[in-house]
């Protein structure tokens, strides 16, 4: 069956187009709306130290693949130091070396991250072995055992166990046992270490994580520690200060483990300071950058990879099929008559520059004046091509005159008339005068108004920001448009205007 | 609106989209279009098939031939000049009488050979063919119209349009020029379309400017009941035209010559839909009737008979008494 073939083709086109859009939105994170913005965090770590005479070496942990974030870019300011980077499973390190420096040295590391739009935050790390039950000293041991026993009764699994434990540990009015346990630690890191130690008593694998809390315009920030426990299948993170689980959107994992952030050889008075800043950026740009870093072929060959001025051309070109769809609909389903099949689209494209009202006004003026002159030319009995050339010349002159006049009158909008496609105007005038001659003014004006109406509708549909954004980012939507056009190509129902034209025949049949 | 849409669908009116997709595209091969678009080819094929057409006097294909024009025209007293690819009756020059180097046009105006030369030159440049491509000028016999329609037409050339589907005439109408149509027999330009009963060849209902009417807007005379003479021959003539271009969905335009009877004026590969309004009958049931047939008789006479049998009105209007003009009015239908 012919139609079945067509329907399958249309379905296939829709599927291809739809899955392209789905992939781009959910995997690559391209936004469906033009004004979507994503927060981009710029984090700068500045390390400074006093270098001794002789060779100097500075090792700094740097983020590897922080859960919940995508790394957009990173760079180093190394001065006279040589830079190497190394990675071991979960962590990464930058190492600056210099044979001969002295005095105060400052090195910078800068990273740009954005929240992962897919929300997937898998924590890396190998499957750990169960820790040996530690041998606690007293009174630490009995306090830990009491706490573990209480918590065990309140919890169902490793996550809830850890959470209950944390809540008891940080309780504002802790019981005696917890007071004892807490007296063994003072700093943030020590408390986390303490917790790992207690958890080992329940044979729960745990590790400490050094994180940076992102705040806008933060200066002199430092890392804080988090706790991660392994629940048998994956690592789960906890904030040891609040007991809440998981990393929130403003917690950036810097490195795993308890090792010092910075190691210096051949220097002293070392310190690292963090500053962070938040900048909103267009989601499109962020997604593009991420996809390029991720090596996505689809983005590498997308329109975004073109030079900007070519991109702007395609922003308009991709809208033309939508205009064509409007034309198909208006002609075959509504039944509006127009001059030339796609002439209204070209007029609509010109309206983009002139704005709608001015566009309609200028178009009407030029066509009306052109028609007057065309009727005069008719008297001269010119041959076809010279006549067309004459009309074209007249159109160009009219454009120039309208521009000059409107400029003198201070109406600078009128200048944009030059953007009208003059050949199209000339052809419109020629066609209109032919129809006028052959079918009378009624038909000519009807078709003229029809063309203008379709152009206005085409303009309104084509040039809304949202649609422009959609087809530019998702050109595969045009496949869906193609499918609709193909289906309309086999539409054999009545046109709306035919219902009017044949309305009496309906009654005729009813009464018979 | 949906109710109207359904009503129309139910009534069986043929719409433009359906005509294009289900009939023209399916039954009319594009490569056969030139046979109807070029009136010269149509004419040659018709003559070979023995179908009566206005006699071809001469063709002018290049500008140089215009110089020989007086010699070409010398032997003919009256003639018509038209573009081979013209449409809608444009670019037609009718010369009613020629004496020495003066020509009297149908409108009564007297012109010289210069005027005629310029007109032909315009035709050659493609002025009257809608595509605008260079064209040929055809000089042919002037049809002397049967005065049958005198009282219900105003100037110009009344013709009979028949839709022929798979060689079977399915619907027909007379197109009557009005003052508004400027003598042209084109419904778009304001001519009256009068439906024809397929069985008897009598005019039934009429439409003018997409409105139903019973009288001619210029003369005020009633339209129904005018009998087309030799209707059977005319139907057969339309049926035979199917073989000329091998187009399944065809419009045949026929004029009635006072002396020679029906003549085929031109064929149309995309005939309009207003014929339904003129007859107040939908096309689709008739087309479907023919479409359902596995084979259609080869003999045009049988196809014409089929049309009379299948598509005739149950109650054709009574024959109008046409007084005064002394024309053969109601020839008995054999």
mmCIF file of C-alpha atoms in Angstrom, chain A residues 2 331-334 337 374 378 380-385 387 431 434-435 437-440 442-443 488-496 498-510 512, chain B residues 1 4-5 7-9 11-18 20-22 25-26 87 90 118 121-122 125-128 130-133 184 186 188-189 209-210 212 273-274 276-277 280-282 284:
data_model
loop_
_atom_site.group_PDB
_atom_site.id
_atom_site.type_symbol
_atom_site.label_atom_id
_atom_site.label_comp_id
_atom_site.label_asym_id
_atom_site.label_seq_id
_atom_site.Cartn_x
_atom_site.Cartn_y
_atom_site.Cartn_z
ATOM 1 C CA UNK A 2 1.308 3.351 -1.000
ATOM 2 C CA UNK A 331 -2.397 26.355 0.726
ATOM 3 C CA UNK A 332 -3.443 22.728 0.976
ATOM 4 C CA UNK A 333 -5.421 22.681 4.178
ATOM 5 C CA UNK A 334 -6.804 26.203 4.401
ATOM 6 C CA UNK A 337 -4.149 31.608 -2.760
ATOM 7 C CA UNK A 374 3.599 48.182 -14.521
ATOM 8 C CA UNK A 378 1.649 47.535 -20.405
ATOM 9 C CA UNK A 380 4.209 50.169 -24.357
ATOM 10 C CA UNK A 381 3.703 46.534 -25.440
ATOM 11 C CA UNK A 382 7.138 45.389 -24.292
ATOM 12 C CA UNK A 383 8.430 41.875 -24.745
ATOM 13 C CA UNK A 384 8.559 39.680 -21.672
ATOM 14 C CA UNK A 385 12.191 39.779 -20.517
ATOM 15 C CA UNK A 387 9.473 44.158 -19.367
ATOM 16 C CA UNK A 431 2.374 38.123 -11.476
ATOM 17 C CA UNK A 434 -1.015 39.373 -15.064
ATOM 18 C CA UNK A 435 -3.679 38.052 -12.718
ATOM 19 C CA UNK A 437 -5.427 41.511 -16.479
ATOM 20 C CA UNK A 438 -6.639 37.975 -16.861
ATOM 21 C CA UNK A 439 -8.842 37.362 -13.861
ATOM 22 C CA UNK A 440 -9.770 40.859 -12.822
ATOM 23 C CA UNK A 442 -10.874 41.097 -7.400
ATOM 24 C CA UNK A 443 -8.794 37.958 -7.912
ATOM 25 C CA UNK A 488 0.304 16.612 4.212
ATOM 26 C CA UNK A 489 1.459 15.667 0.729
ATOM 27 C CA UNK A 490 -1.088 12.859 0.803
ATOM 28 C CA UNK A 491 -3.817 14.913 2.448
ATOM 29 C CA UNK A 492 -6.804 14.515 0.159
ATOM 30 C CA UNK A 493 -9.408 16.105 2.402
ATOM 31 C CA UNK A 494 -11.118 19.371 1.613
ATOM 32 C CA UNK A 495 -9.520 22.747 1.952
ATOM 33 C CA UNK A 496 -11.216 25.037 4.384
ATOM 34 C CA UNK A 498 -13.735 24.649 -0.352
ATOM 35 C CA UNK A 499 -16.175 24.040 2.455
ATOM 36 C CA UNK A 500 -17.312 27.619 1.849
ATOM 37 C CA UNK A 501 -17.228 27.285 -1.925
ATOM 38 C CA UNK A 502 -19.280 24.104 -2.051
ATOM 39 C CA UNK A 503 -21.478 24.863 0.951
ATOM 40 C CA UNK A 504 -24.640 24.905 -1.148
ATOM 41 C CA UNK A 505 -23.946 21.435 -2.444
ATOM 42 C CA UNK A 506 -24.117 20.103 1.104
ATOM 43 C CA UNK A 507 -27.637 21.438 1.461
ATOM 44 C CA UNK A 508 -28.479 20.174 -1.989
ATOM 45 C CA UNK A 509 -27.623 16.659 -0.891
ATOM 46 C CA UNK A 510 -29.509 16.954 2.372
ATOM 47 C CA UNK A 512 -32.595 15.347 -1.917
ATOM 48 C CA UNK B 1 -17.048 23.352 11.033
ATOM 49 C CA UNK B 4 -19.742 20.941 7.505
ATOM 50 C CA UNK B 5 -16.572 19.032 6.631
ATOM 51 C CA UNK B 7 -21.358 16.896 5.307
ATOM 52 C CA UNK B 8 -19.208 17.749 2.333
ATOM 53 C CA UNK B 9 -17.376 14.442 2.544
ATOM 54 C CA UNK B 11 -22.073 14.558 -0.210
ATOM 55 C CA UNK B 12 -19.198 13.309 -2.378
ATOM 56 C CA UNK B 13 -17.966 16.676 -3.593
ATOM 57 C CA UNK B 14 -14.505 16.367 -5.121
ATOM 58 C CA UNK B 15 -11.977 18.704 -3.467
ATOM 59 C CA UNK B 16 -8.853 20.178 -4.984
ATOM 60 C CA UNK B 17 -6.419 18.048 -2.947
ATOM 61 C CA UNK B 18 -8.303 14.893 -3.749
ATOM 62 C CA UNK B 20 -4.780 16.320 -7.580
ATOM 63 C CA UNK B 21 -3.683 13.347 -5.505
ATOM 64 C CA UNK B 22 -6.221 10.673 -6.376
ATOM 65 C CA UNK B 25 -1.528 12.230 -10.299
ATOM 66 C CA UNK B 26 -2.785 8.698 -10.669
ATOM 67 C CA UNK B 87 -4.488 29.512 -21.375
ATOM 68 C CA UNK B 90 -5.744 34.904 -23.612
ATOM 69 C CA UNK B 118 2.679 42.918 -33.593
ATOM 70 C CA UNK B 121 5.292 38.914 -32.350
ATOM 71 C CA UNK B 122 3.923 39.171 -28.827
ATOM 72 C CA UNK B 125 7.815 36.208 -27.153
ATOM 73 C CA UNK B 126 5.642 34.261 -24.749
ATOM 74 C CA UNK B 127 3.511 37.106 -23.562
ATOM 75 C CA UNK B 128 0.325 35.065 -23.466
ATOM 76 C CA UNK B 130 1.634 31.827 -18.425
ATOM 77 C CA UNK B 131 5.047 30.224 -18.134
ATOM 78 C CA UNK B 132 6.441 33.034 -20.239
ATOM 79 C CA UNK B 133 8.416 30.713 -22.495
ATOM 80 C CA UNK B 184 -14.223 34.692 -22.127
ATOM 81 C CA UNK B 186 -13.879 30.997 -18.039
ATOM 82 C CA UNK B 188 -12.982 32.223 -12.799
ATOM 83 C CA UNK B 189 -13.359 35.321 -14.926
ATOM 84 C CA UNK B 209 -19.383 33.770 -9.566
ATOM 85 C CA UNK B 210 -19.712 30.761 -7.228
ATOM 86 C CA UNK B 212 -26.356 29.546 -7.916
ATOM 87 C CA UNK B 273 -14.071 21.699 -9.938
ATOM 88 C CA UNK B 274 -16.744 24.329 -10.511
ATOM 89 C CA UNK B 276 -19.946 20.418 -9.657
ATOM 90 C CA UNK B 277 -21.508 23.738 -8.739
ATOM 91 C CA UNK B 280 -25.264 20.931 -8.388
ATOM 92 C CA UNK B 281 -24.031 17.369 -8.423
ATOM 93 C CA UNK B 282 -20.876 15.953 -6.805
ATOM 94 C CA UNK B 284 -16.984 11.675 -6.703
#
